[in-house]
Amino acid sequence: MKILAQVAMVMNLDKCIGCNTCSVTCKQTWTNRDGIEYAWFNNVESKPGIGFPKAWEDQSQWRGGWKLDAHGRLTLVAGSKLGRFLGLPAPRHLPGLEDYGEPTTYDWDTLLSAPAGTDMPVARPLDALSGQPRPITWGVNWEDSLAGSPQFANLDPNLRAISQQVSEAIDQTFLFHLPRICNHCLNPACVASCPSGAMFKRQADGIVLVDQNACRGWRLCVKGCPYKKTYINHRSGKAEKCTFCFPRIEEGLPTVCAETCSGRMRYIGLVLYDLDRVEAAASIRDPKQLLAAQRLVFADPNDPEVVANALANGVAEDWLEAARRSPVWALINRFQVALPLHPEFRTLPMVWYIPPLSPVLDATAAFGGDNTEADDVARTVAQLRIPMEYLAQLFTGGDVSAVAGVLMKLSAMRTHMRNVTVKHEVDEPLLAAVKTTAADLEALYRLLAIAKPADRFVIPLAHNEDARRLAGWQSGCALDQAGGPGMSHRPTMAVSS
Ligand code: SF4
Ligand code: SF4
């Protein structure tokens, strides 16, 4: 057993309104610079849809993530170390600018300086790199709210895995938004792909970063990441990625995307995990068993043996206390309502999602049921092939029963709160049906419905005293460094005190 701490996030998809505030505030903070205009460390996709970059989930096209070889050993889909090296300096299977969307600006001057007239002046789109007029044909949010889905839905790998018929009628079926950042995975394929050792995972908090001095711009991290969350800065020739806003996290503040989220749908906290279980959990052959295996990697911060081991590995007392209060630990393991995105990529992502209940509630009402009654919702869950199978493709390696179990618990929570506040009664068979207690459902309700920032973000201060002393760390804002925000020097908080 080797217990370490990881800062992690849960997103409640029912509360995402697709406003993209998170995308814009992240961009203003991290990628509003030359060379990285096309990149969105945080993007919000409409599902069903092919996302950003185009069809990123289709590993038959991009060859990202891990697979098991004939002996059941984990190996990168991108191939052996030698094979990857021989493919340099021009690795194949990389998305091009046309897959991300060409960076675009607008002819703002026309708006500002057009003389008074009878027509409204129009700012035409310009290529942000050349300044020349260029029509926009694709972009980060091109499919917003299913725009163009009849045209693109057939390319969504999650739909293709279900059936062609469903994808043809998808724009009449359901919609939800899926915000995405780097998952700061426990088994990051980007780190394993990097031949320069530039991509690394901090031991203290598990944040995955790029050492800008060591990066040689081979782009193998872009290929290796199955979520396509590393990007090449075309000006510097180096890789960049979501930093989980580590300068803020070290000060106990939430990431910019989480703090500015209009839907208040993001939760940040610590989880403890057993490093010795990571490889075995990623190597389970049956994709439907990966969710259970990945949950078992997490360690209970109330277990004395876990606490002793964590202390021996340098996890500080106040971090253990934060892990006990962590909303992320609660949503993933205590309430078991959060699920990992594409566990079959075998990277063990550390951003988990509460699947959306709204499409099921809409369907319940459409079938003539009462969507505040758990029984009616349960009947709908049992009948629905969509979106249950679709959500299972996204979050459980195809295990529909795991998704249905989460949605039933969320539905039971709503019904229970209505029962106790309106009817002043507790429905014991309902609690038994979802194997939970009234106290647990009420605690889940407080966390999902009315939690204050102090409950949604439980982030301990970093212990970088020793790191600063050992490496001559310069205090100050990491965003001020030349050559890229926060990444011009290798961050030195590699181990906690
Ligand atoms: S999601 Fe992030 S940590 Fe995981 S493989 Fe991709 S870049 Fe690496
Ligand atoms: S700011 Fe929040 S609600 Fe808006 S798109 Fe982002 S995650 Fe969704």
Short mmCIF file of C-alpha atoms and ligand atoms in Angstrom, two decimals:
data_model
loop_
_atom_site.label_atom_id
_atom_site.label_comp_id
_atom_site.label_asym_id
_atom_site.label_seq_id
_atom_site.Cartn_x
_atom_site.Cartn_y
_atom_site.Cartn_z
CA MET A 1 0.00 0.00 0.00
CA LYS A 2 1.27 3.49 -0.87
CA ILE A 3 -1.27 6.21 -0.10
CA LEU A 4 -0.94 9.57 -1.85
CA ALA A 5 -3.21 12.59 -2.25
CA GLN A 6 -4.76 13.87 -5.47
CA VAL A 7 -6.68 17.06 -6.07
CA ALA A 8 -9.73 16.10 -8.11
CA MET A 9 -12.97 17.50 -9.53
CA VAL A 10 -16.56 16.34 -9.90
CA MET A 11 -18.95 18.03 -12.36
CA ASN A 12 -22.72 17.72 -11.93
CA LEU A 13 -23.99 17.62 -15.50
CA ASP A 14 -27.60 18.35 -14.55
CA LYS A 15 -26.51 21.83 -13.49
CA CYS A 16 -24.47 22.74 -16.56
CA ILE A 17 -26.37 25.26 -18.68
CA GLY A 18 -23.80 25.32 -21.47
CA CYS A 19 -23.07 29.01 -21.02
CA ASN A 20 -19.31 28.55 -21.63
CA THR A 21 -18.38 31.08 -18.94
CA CYS A 22 -15.81 28.51 -17.77
CA SER A 23 -14.32 28.27 -21.28
CA VAL A 24 -14.00 32.03 -21.62
CA THR A 25 -12.53 32.70 -18.17
CA CYS A 26 -10.07 29.84 -18.63
CA LYS A 27 -9.06 31.18 -22.04
CA GLN A 28 -8.58 34.69 -20.70
CA THR A 29 -6.35 33.29 -17.96
CA TRP A 30 -4.27 30.68 -19.76
CA THR A 31 -4.47 30.67 -23.57
CA ASN A 32 -4.98 34.28 -24.58
CA ARG A 33 -1.52 34.39 -26.15
CA ASP A 34 0.18 34.06 -29.53
CA GLY A 35 0.66 30.48 -30.71
CA ILE A 36 -2.03 28.94 -28.54
CA GLU A 37 -5.10 30.78 -29.85
CA TYR A 38 -6.75 27.59 -31.10
CA ALA A 39 -6.50 25.81 -27.74
CA TRP A 40 -9.24 25.61 -25.11
CA PHE A 41 -7.97 24.04 -21.89
CA ASN A 42 -11.65 24.08 -20.81
CA ASN A 43 -14.27 23.48 -23.47
CA VAL A 44 -17.96 22.65 -23.24
CA GLU A 45 -19.44 20.19 -25.74
CA SER A 46 -23.03 19.45 -26.60
CA LYS A 47 -23.80 15.76 -26.43
CA PRO A 48 -24.56 13.93 -28.62
CA GLY A 49 -21.90 15.44 -30.86
CA ILE A 50 -18.34 14.92 -32.00
CA GLY A 51 -16.78 17.57 -29.74
CA PHE A 52 -13.41 19.33 -29.71
CA PRO A 53 -11.24 18.41 -31.52
CA LYS A 54 -13.47 16.59 -33.98
CA ALA A 55 -14.32 13.04 -32.85
CA TRP A 56 -11.71 13.07 -30.06
CA GLU A 57 -13.28 9.95 -28.54
CA ASP A 58 -12.60 7.85 -31.65
CA GLN A 59 -9.34 6.09 -30.80
CA SER A 60 -9.44 4.06 -34.01
CA GLN A 61 -8.65 7.43 -35.61
CA TRP A 62 -6.37 9.08 -33.02
CA ARG A 63 -4.71 6.08 -31.27
CA GLY A 64 -4.71 7.64 -27.79
CA GLY A 65 -4.87 6.04 -24.35
CA TRP A 66 -3.99 2.53 -23.19
CA LYS A 67 -4.96 -0.98 -24.27
CA LEU A 68 -4.13 -4.47 -23.02
CA ASP A 69 -1.72 -6.56 -25.08
CA ALA A 70 -2.13 -10.29 -25.70
CA HIS A 71 -0.63 -11.02 -22.25
CA GLY A 72 -2.99 -8.60 -20.50
CA ARG A 73 -0.28 -5.99 -19.97
CA LEU A 74 -0.99 -2.29 -20.27
CA THR A 75 0.48 -0.77 -23.41
CA LEU A 76 -0.04 2.55 -25.15
CA VAL A 77 -2.42 2.38 -28.12
CA ALA A 78 0.15 4.57 -29.93
CA GLY A 79 2.57 1.62 -29.97
CA SER A 80 5.92 0.70 -28.47
CA LYS A 81 8.55 3.20 -27.38
CA LEU A 82 10.74 2.30 -30.36
CA GLY A 83 7.82 2.56 -32.80
CA ARG A 84 6.83 5.94 -31.41
CA PHE A 85 10.42 7.16 -31.59
CA LEU A 86 10.87 5.98 -35.18
CA GLY A 87 7.75 7.97 -36.11
CA LEU A 88 9.48 11.23 -35.11
CA PRO A 89 9.69 14.04 -36.02
CA ALA A 90 6.27 13.75 -37.70
CA PRO A 91 4.03 11.44 -35.67
CA ARG A 92 0.85 10.37 -37.46
CA HIS A 93 -2.73 10.40 -36.16
CA LEU A 94 -2.59 13.96 -34.84
CA PRO A 95 -5.53 16.37 -35.10
CA GLY A 96 -4.90 19.33 -37.41
CA LEU A 97 -6.07 22.91 -37.05
CA GLU A 98 -9.11 21.98 -39.15
CA ASP A 99 -10.12 19.55 -36.38
CA TYR A 100 -9.81 22.16 -33.63
CA GLY A 101 -11.05 25.09 -35.69
CA GLU A 102 -8.86 27.73 -37.29
CA PRO A 103 -8.21 30.62 -34.85
CA THR A 104 -10.46 33.48 -35.86
CA THR A 105 -10.78 37.17 -35.14
CA TYR A 106 -13.13 39.75 -36.61
CA ASP A 107 -12.85 42.96 -38.53
CA TRP A 108 -13.70 45.02 -35.46
CA ASP A 109 -12.50 48.19 -37.12
CA THR A 110 -15.48 48.13 -39.47
CA LEU A 111 -17.81 48.20 -36.47
CA LEU A 112 -15.93 51.03 -34.80
CA SER A 113 -15.24 53.29 -37.75
CA ALA A 114 -18.07 52.67 -40.26
CA PRO A 115 -19.77 55.96 -41.17
CA ALA A 116 -23.39 56.47 -40.21
CA GLY A 117 -25.66 54.77 -42.73
CA THR A 118 -28.88 52.85 -43.19
CA ASP A 119 -27.26 49.39 -42.96
CA MET A 120 -25.90 47.75 -39.83
CA PRO A 121 -22.11 47.33 -40.26
CA VAL A 122 -20.89 43.74 -40.06
CA ALA A 123 -17.55 42.53 -38.65
CA ARG A 124 -16.34 39.88 -41.08
CA PRO A 125 -14.32 36.91 -39.77
CA LEU A 126 -10.55 37.11 -40.32
CA ASP A 127 -7.90 34.44 -39.99
CA ALA A 128 -6.23 35.30 -36.66
CA LEU A 129 -2.83 34.24 -37.99
CA SER A 130 -2.77 35.84 -41.45
CA GLY A 131 -5.32 38.64 -40.91
CA GLN A 132 -6.98 37.67 -44.21
CA PRO A 133 -10.77 37.26 -44.57
CA ARG A 134 -11.79 33.60 -44.13
CA PRO A 135 -15.21 31.99 -43.65
CA ILE A 136 -15.59 30.03 -40.40
CA THR A 137 -16.38 26.37 -41.04
CA TRP A 138 -15.66 24.76 -37.64
CA GLY A 139 -14.85 25.80 -34.08
CA VAL A 140 -14.74 24.77 -30.46
CA ASN A 141 -18.48 25.18 -29.91
CA TRP A 142 -19.67 24.53 -33.44
CA GLU A 143 -22.31 21.99 -32.45
CA ASP A 144 -23.75 24.08 -29.58
CA SER A 145 -27.11 22.71 -28.47
CA LEU A 146 -27.11 20.07 -31.21
CA ALA A 147 -26.53 22.54 -34.04
CA GLY A 148 -25.84 20.44 -37.11
CA SER A 149 -26.35 17.18 -35.28
CA PRO A 150 -28.23 15.47 -38.13
CA GLN A 151 -25.09 16.10 -40.18
CA PHE A 152 -22.50 15.13 -37.54
CA ALA A 153 -24.26 12.75 -35.13
CA ASN A 154 -23.29 9.66 -37.11
CA LEU A 155 -19.66 10.50 -36.37
CA ASP A 156 -20.20 10.45 -32.55
CA PRO A 157 -18.45 7.21 -31.50
CA ASN A 158 -20.80 6.77 -28.52
CA LEU A 159 -23.78 6.72 -30.85
CA ARG A 160 -22.13 4.51 -33.41
CA ALA A 161 -21.63 1.96 -30.65
CA ILE A 162 -25.38 1.91 -30.03
CA SER A 163 -27.13 1.99 -33.37
CA GLN A 164 -27.43 3.87 -36.59
CA GLN A 165 -31.20 4.27 -36.20
CA VAL A 166 -30.87 6.14 -32.94
CA SER A 167 -28.32 8.57 -34.32
CA GLU A 168 -30.61 9.54 -37.17
CA ALA A 169 -33.32 10.71 -34.75
CA ILE A 170 -30.95 12.13 -32.17
CA ASP A 171 -31.90 15.78 -32.45
CA GLN A 172 -35.42 14.84 -31.29
CA THR A 173 -34.17 12.69 -28.43
CA PHE A 174 -31.99 14.40 -25.83
CA LEU A 175 -29.25 16.94 -25.19
CA PHE A 176 -26.82 17.74 -22.42
CA HIS A 177 -23.59 19.68 -22.05
CA LEU A 178 -20.25 18.11 -21.23
CA PRO A 179 -17.55 20.50 -19.92
CA ARG A 180 -14.05 19.06 -20.28
CA ILE A 181 -10.63 19.88 -18.87
CA CYS A 182 -7.50 17.75 -18.54
CA ASN A 183 -8.39 14.91 -16.18
CA HIS A 184 -5.03 14.90 -14.34
CA CYS A 185 -5.16 11.14 -14.64
CA LEU A 186 -3.65 8.66 -12.18
CA ASN A 187 -2.28 6.68 -15.14
CA PRO A 188 -1.64 9.52 -17.62
CA ALA A 189 -0.95 8.37 -21.18
CA CYS A 190 0.50 11.81 -21.95
CA VAL A 191 3.26 11.33 -19.37
CA ALA A 192 4.00 7.79 -20.58
CA SER A 193 4.16 9.01 -24.20
CA CYS A 194 6.65 11.83 -23.60
CA PRO A 195 10.20 10.82 -24.62
CA SER A 196 11.75 13.96 -23.04
CA GLY A 197 10.43 13.53 -19.51
CA ALA A 198 8.87 16.97 -19.83
CA MET A 199 5.34 15.86 -18.97
CA PHE A 200 5.11 14.98 -15.29
CA LYS A 201 2.64 14.36 -12.48
CA ARG A 202 3.32 16.13 -9.19
CA GLN A 203 3.51 13.71 -6.32
CA ALA A 204 2.09 16.18 -3.78
CA ASP A 205 -1.27 16.78 -5.45
CA GLY A 206 -1.30 14.74 -8.67
CA ILE A 207 -1.54 17.74 -11.01
CA VAL A 208 -0.08 16.90 -14.46
CA LEU A 209 2.15 19.65 -15.90
CA VAL A 210 4.65 20.31 -18.70
CA ASP A 211 8.23 21.38 -17.98
CA GLN A 212 8.69 24.03 -20.67
CA ASN A 213 12.48 23.78 -20.49
CA ALA A 214 12.49 20.03 -21.10
CA CYS A 215 9.76 19.88 -23.79
CA ARG A 216 11.17 19.22 -27.28
CA GLY A 217 7.82 19.61 -29.06
CA TRP A 218 7.64 15.98 -30.27
CA ARG A 219 3.80 16.09 -29.96
CA LEU A 220 3.63 12.51 -28.71
CA CYS A 221 1.70 13.72 -25.65
CA VAL A 222 -0.97 15.12 -27.98
CA LYS A 223 -1.22 11.74 -29.66
CA GLY A 224 -1.09 9.77 -26.39
CA CYS A 225 -3.81 11.69 -24.55
CA PRO A 226 -7.12 10.02 -25.44
CA TYR A 227 -9.01 13.12 -24.27
CA LYS A 228 -6.90 15.35 -26.57
CA LYS A 229 -6.15 17.76 -23.75
CA THR A 230 -2.54 18.63 -24.53
CA TYR A 231 -1.83 21.25 -27.19
CA ILE A 232 1.24 22.50 -29.04
CA ASN A 233 1.96 26.22 -28.86
CA HIS A 234 2.90 26.97 -32.46
CA ARG A 235 4.93 30.01 -31.43
CA SER A 236 7.11 28.31 -28.79
CA GLY A 237 6.91 24.78 -30.28
CA LYS A 238 6.21 23.41 -26.78
CA ALA A 239 3.30 21.49 -25.32
CA GLU A 240 0.83 23.24 -23.03
CA LYS A 241 -2.16 21.99 -21.12
CA CYS A 242 -4.63 22.65 -18.32
CA THR A 243 -2.65 23.23 -15.13
CA PHE A 244 -5.62 22.75 -12.78
CA CYS A 245 -4.81 26.41 -11.99
CA PHE A 246 -2.07 25.17 -9.65
CA PRO A 247 -1.02 28.66 -8.50
CA ARG A 248 -4.56 29.13 -7.18
CA ILE A 249 -4.88 25.59 -5.82
CA GLU A 250 -1.64 26.03 -3.84
CA GLU A 251 -3.26 29.04 -2.16
CA GLY A 252 -6.43 27.11 -1.35
CA LEU A 253 -8.47 28.71 -4.14
CA PRO A 254 -10.62 26.86 -6.70
CA THR A 255 -9.69 26.72 -10.38
CA VAL A 256 -10.87 29.66 -12.50
CA CYS A 257 -13.40 27.45 -14.35
CA ALA A 258 -14.88 26.24 -11.05
CA GLU A 259 -14.99 29.64 -9.36
CA THR A 260 -16.70 31.32 -12.32
CA CYS A 261 -19.14 28.49 -13.14
CA SER A 262 -22.63 29.98 -13.50
CA GLY A 263 -24.29 26.65 -12.75
CA ARG A 264 -22.19 26.04 -9.62
CA MET A 265 -21.82 22.52 -10.95
CA ARG A 266 -18.15 21.95 -10.07
CA TYR A 267 -16.74 20.45 -6.88
CA ILE A 268 -13.05 20.34 -5.95
CA GLY A 269 -11.46 18.35 -3.18
CA LEU A 270 -8.79 15.83 -2.29
CA VAL A 271 -9.00 12.09 -2.72
CA LEU A 272 -6.52 9.65 -1.23
CA TYR A 273 -5.51 6.80 -3.52
CA ASP A 274 -3.36 3.71 -3.32
CA LEU A 275 -0.57 4.02 -5.89
CA ASP A 276 0.05 0.27 -5.70
CA ARG A 277 -3.48 -0.42 -7.01
CA VAL A 278 -3.37 1.87 -10.03
CA GLU A 279 -1.84 -0.51 -12.56
CA ALA A 280 -4.08 -3.42 -11.59
CA ALA A 281 -7.19 -1.20 -11.79
CA ALA A 282 -6.21 0.02 -15.26
CA SER A 283 -5.56 -3.56 -16.40
CA ILE A 284 -8.99 -5.10 -15.75
CA ARG A 285 -9.94 -6.77 -19.01
CA ASP A 286 -13.74 -6.32 -18.98
CA PRO A 287 -14.48 -2.60 -19.62
CA LYS A 288 -17.69 -2.94 -17.60
CA GLN A 289 -15.62 -3.81 -14.50
CA LEU A 290 -13.34 -0.78 -14.78
CA LEU A 291 -15.62 1.56 -12.83
CA ALA A 292 -15.69 -0.71 -9.77
CA ALA A 293 -11.93 -1.29 -10.01
CA GLN A 294 -11.22 2.43 -10.28
CA ARG A 295 -13.42 3.19 -7.26
CA LEU A 296 -11.34 0.69 -5.27
CA VAL A 297 -8.15 2.68 -5.99
CA PHE A 298 -9.45 5.40 -3.68
CA ALA A 299 -8.62 5.00 -0.01
CA ASP A 300 -10.89 5.85 2.92
CA PRO A 301 -9.44 8.88 4.77
CA ASN A 302 -11.19 7.66 7.96
CA ASP A 303 -9.35 4.32 7.94
CA PRO A 304 -6.49 4.39 10.54
CA GLU A 305 -4.26 2.17 8.37
CA VAL A 306 -4.73 4.49 5.39
CA VAL A 307 -4.01 7.54 7.55
CA ALA A 308 -0.79 6.02 8.97
CA ASN A 309 0.43 5.08 5.50
CA ALA A 310 -0.41 8.52 4.07
CA LEU A 311 1.47 10.25 6.89
CA ALA A 312 4.48 8.01 6.24
CA ASN A 313 4.37 9.11 2.57
CA GLY A 314 4.44 12.79 3.47
CA VAL A 315 0.72 13.64 3.26
CA ALA A 316 0.24 16.35 5.90
CA GLU A 317 -2.31 16.18 8.74
CA ASP A 318 -4.32 19.12 7.41
CA TRP A 319 -4.51 17.44 4.00
CA LEU A 320 -5.92 14.31 5.62
CA GLU A 321 -8.52 16.45 7.34
CA ALA A 322 -9.35 18.04 3.97
CA ALA A 323 -9.65 14.57 2.43
CA ARG A 324 -12.19 13.63 5.12
CA ARG A 325 -14.27 16.72 4.27
CA SER A 326 -13.79 16.35 0.51
CA PRO A 327 -16.97 16.68 -1.58
CA VAL A 328 -15.21 14.72 -4.33
CA TRP A 329 -14.58 11.73 -2.07
CA ALA A 330 -18.22 11.92 -0.92
CA LEU A 331 -19.70 12.06 -4.42
CA ILE A 332 -17.47 9.31 -5.84
CA ASN A 333 -17.29 6.84 -2.97
CA ARG A 334 -19.74 7.64 -0.18
CA PHE A 335 -22.77 8.41 -2.36
CA GLN A 336 -21.45 6.71 -5.53
CA VAL A 337 -23.19 9.13 -7.89
CA ALA A 338 -20.11 10.31 -9.83
CA LEU A 339 -18.61 8.39 -12.76
CA PRO A 340 -15.32 8.69 -14.73
CA LEU A 341 -15.30 9.83 -18.36
CA HIS A 342 -14.42 6.91 -20.65
CA PRO A 343 -12.84 4.56 -18.08
CA GLU A 344 -12.03 2.23 -20.98
CA PHE A 345 -9.21 4.60 -21.98
CA ARG A 346 -7.54 3.21 -18.82
CA THR A 347 -5.89 6.49 -17.78
CA LEU A 348 -7.91 6.65 -14.50
CA PRO A 349 -9.18 10.22 -14.94
CA MET A 350 -9.48 12.38 -11.83
CA VAL A 351 -12.35 14.50 -13.13
CA TRP A 352 -15.60 12.57 -12.55
CA TYR A 353 -19.15 13.39 -13.66
CA ILE A 354 -22.61 13.08 -12.16
CA PRO A 355 -24.67 11.95 -15.19
CA PRO A 356 -27.64 14.12 -16.20
CA LEU A 357 -31.05 13.06 -14.90
CA SER A 358 -32.92 15.71 -16.89
CA PRO A 359 -33.31 13.70 -20.13
CA VAL A 360 -34.90 10.87 -18.11
CA LEU A 361 -37.23 13.29 -16.33
CA ASP A 362 -38.23 14.81 -19.67
CA ALA A 363 -38.95 11.34 -21.00
CA THR A 364 -40.98 10.45 -17.88
CA ALA A 365 -43.18 13.49 -18.44
CA ALA A 366 -43.44 12.72 -22.17
CA PHE A 367 -44.64 9.18 -21.34
CA GLY A 368 -47.37 10.70 -19.16
CA GLY A 369 -45.65 9.96 -15.83
CA ASP A 370 -44.94 12.20 -12.84
CA ASN A 371 -41.24 13.03 -12.88
CA THR A 372 -41.25 13.82 -9.16
CA GLU A 373 -42.31 10.25 -8.36
CA ALA A 374 -39.45 7.77 -8.12
CA ASP A 375 -41.68 4.90 -9.28
CA ASP A 376 -42.56 6.66 -12.52
CA VAL A 377 -38.93 7.60 -13.09
CA ALA A 378 -37.88 4.01 -12.35
CA ARG A 379 -40.30 2.72 -15.00
CA THR A 380 -38.86 5.20 -17.51
CA VAL A 381 -35.30 4.20 -16.65
CA ALA A 382 -36.22 0.56 -17.25
CA GLN A 383 -37.83 1.34 -20.62
CA LEU A 384 -35.34 3.84 -22.00
CA ARG A 385 -32.68 2.59 -24.34
CA ILE A 386 -31.53 6.15 -24.89
CA PRO A 387 -29.97 7.97 -23.13
CA MET A 388 -29.07 5.11 -20.78
CA GLU A 389 -26.92 3.26 -23.30
CA TYR A 390 -25.38 6.49 -24.50
CA LEU A 391 -24.42 7.52 -20.96
CA ALA A 392 -23.01 4.04 -20.39
CA GLN A 393 -20.77 4.47 -23.44
CA LEU A 394 -19.50 7.72 -21.93
CA PHE A 395 -19.09 6.83 -18.26
CA THR A 396 -19.13 3.11 -17.46
CA GLY A 397 -17.49 1.20 -20.30
CA GLY A 398 -20.98 0.19 -21.51
CA ASP A 399 -22.43 -0.95 -18.15
CA VAL A 400 -26.03 0.33 -18.36
CA SER A 401 -26.94 -0.94 -14.89
CA ALA A 402 -24.30 1.29 -13.25
CA VAL A 403 -25.74 4.40 -14.96
CA ALA A 404 -29.30 3.36 -14.10
CA GLY A 405 -28.27 2.88 -10.45
CA VAL A 406 -26.91 6.44 -10.24
CA LEU A 407 -29.98 7.96 -11.92
CA MET A 408 -32.29 6.02 -9.62
CA LYS A 409 -30.45 7.34 -6.57
CA LEU A 410 -30.67 10.93 -7.87
CA SER A 411 -34.36 10.46 -8.57
CA ALA A 412 -34.91 8.92 -5.12
CA MET A 413 -33.20 11.95 -3.57
CA ARG A 414 -35.70 14.29 -5.26
CA THR A 415 -38.68 12.18 -4.25
CA HIS A 416 -37.42 11.78 -0.67
CA MET A 417 -36.95 15.53 -0.23
CA ARG A 418 -40.44 16.13 -1.57
CA ASN A 419 -41.83 13.49 0.80
CA VAL A 420 -40.18 14.94 3.91
CA THR A 421 -40.83 18.60 3.14
CA VAL A 422 -44.37 18.39 1.66
CA LYS A 423 -45.90 15.17 3.01
CA HIS A 424 -43.78 14.94 6.20
CA GLU A 425 -43.24 11.23 5.70
CA VAL A 426 -40.39 8.86 4.86
CA ASP A 427 -40.91 6.19 2.19
CA GLU A 428 -38.89 3.28 3.59
CA PRO A 429 -39.37 0.98 0.54
CA LEU A 430 -37.96 3.80 -1.63
CA LEU A 431 -34.83 4.00 0.56
CA ALA A 432 -34.48 0.22 0.47
CA ALA A 433 -34.83 0.18 -3.31
CA VAL A 434 -31.76 2.40 -3.74
CA LYS A 435 -29.92 0.84 -0.76
CA THR A 436 -29.47 4.08 1.16
CA THR A 437 -30.68 5.96 4.24
CA ALA A 438 -32.71 9.12 4.72
CA ALA A 439 -29.67 10.81 6.28
CA ASP A 440 -27.53 9.98 3.25
CA LEU A 441 -30.11 11.26 0.75
CA GLU A 442 -30.48 14.47 2.75
CA ALA A 443 -26.69 14.93 2.89
CA LEU A 444 -26.53 14.30 -0.87
CA TYR A 445 -29.29 16.89 -1.40
CA ARG A 446 -27.38 19.48 0.64
CA LEU A 447 -24.24 18.86 -1.41
CA LEU A 448 -25.94 18.90 -4.82
CA ALA A 449 -28.64 21.50 -4.32
CA ILE A 450 -27.68 24.08 -1.71
CA ALA A 451 -23.95 23.71 -0.96
CA LYS A 452 -22.03 26.92 -0.33
CA PRO A 453 -18.56 27.48 -1.88
CA ALA A 454 -16.92 26.30 1.36
CA ASP A 455 -18.67 22.93 0.89
CA ARG A 456 -18.06 22.70 -2.86
CA PHE A 457 -14.38 23.60 -2.69
CA VAL A 458 -12.35 21.99 0.10
CA ILE A 459 -8.77 22.79 -0.90
CA PRO A 460 -5.95 22.74 1.67
CA LEU A 461 -3.01 25.12 1.39
CA ALA A 462 0.08 23.66 -0.30
CA HIS A 463 3.02 22.60 1.83
CA ASN A 464 5.79 24.00 -0.34
CA GLU A 465 8.01 25.33 2.44
CA ASP A 466 10.72 22.73 1.84
CA ALA A 467 10.42 22.89 -1.93
CA ARG A 468 11.01 26.63 -1.87
CA ARG A 469 14.05 26.26 0.36
CA LEU A 470 15.57 23.37 -1.61
CA ALA A 471 15.11 24.78 -5.11
CA GLY A 472 15.49 28.49 -4.50
CA TRP A 473 11.86 29.01 -5.42
CA GLN A 474 11.01 32.61 -6.19
CA SER A 475 7.82 33.71 -4.55
CA GLY A 476 5.31 35.69 -6.60
CA CYS A 477 2.64 35.05 -9.16
CA ALA A 478 3.49 32.20 -11.54
CA LEU A 479 1.41 33.95 -14.22
CA ASP A 480 4.00 36.73 -14.41
CA GLN A 481 6.74 34.53 -15.89
CA ALA A 482 7.74 35.15 -19.52
CA GLY A 483 7.16 32.47 -22.11
CA GLY A 484 3.92 30.98 -20.83
CA PRO A 485 1.75 31.30 -17.77
CA GLY A 486 2.97 29.33 -14.85
CA MET A 487 5.10 26.95 -16.85
CA SER A 488 8.33 28.74 -17.69
CA HIS A 489 9.99 27.07 -14.71
CA ARG A 490 9.40 23.53 -13.61
CA PRO A 491 7.12 23.88 -10.59
CA THR A 492 9.09 22.84 -7.56
CA MET A 493 6.34 21.59 -5.27
CA ALA A 494 7.09 18.03 -6.31
CA VAL A 495 6.72 16.58 -2.81
CA SER A 496 4.92 17.84 0.21
CA SER A 497 6.90 18.59 3.32
S1 SF4 B 1 -6.43 13.95 -19.69
FE1 SF4 B 1 -4.65 15.15 -19.00
S2 SF4 B 1 -3.48 13.79 -17.61
FE2 SF4 B 1 -4.96 12.51 -18.73
S3 SF4 B 1 -3.75 11.73 -20.46
FE3 SF4 B 1 -4.79 13.62 -21.19
S4 SF4 B 1 -3.36 15.33 -20.81
FE4 SF4 B 1 -2.62 13.52 -19.65
S1 SF4 B 2 -19.69 27.91 -16.56
FE1 SF4 B 2 -20.58 26.12 -15.52
S2 SF4 B 2 -22.72 26.09 -16.28
FE2 SF4 B 2 -21.58 27.39 -17.71
S3 SF4 B 2 -20.87 25.96 -19.33
FE3 SF4 B 2 -19.22 26.07 -17.80
S4 SF4 B 2 -19.59 24.29 -16.47
FE4 SF4 B 2 -21.52 24.69 -17.59
#
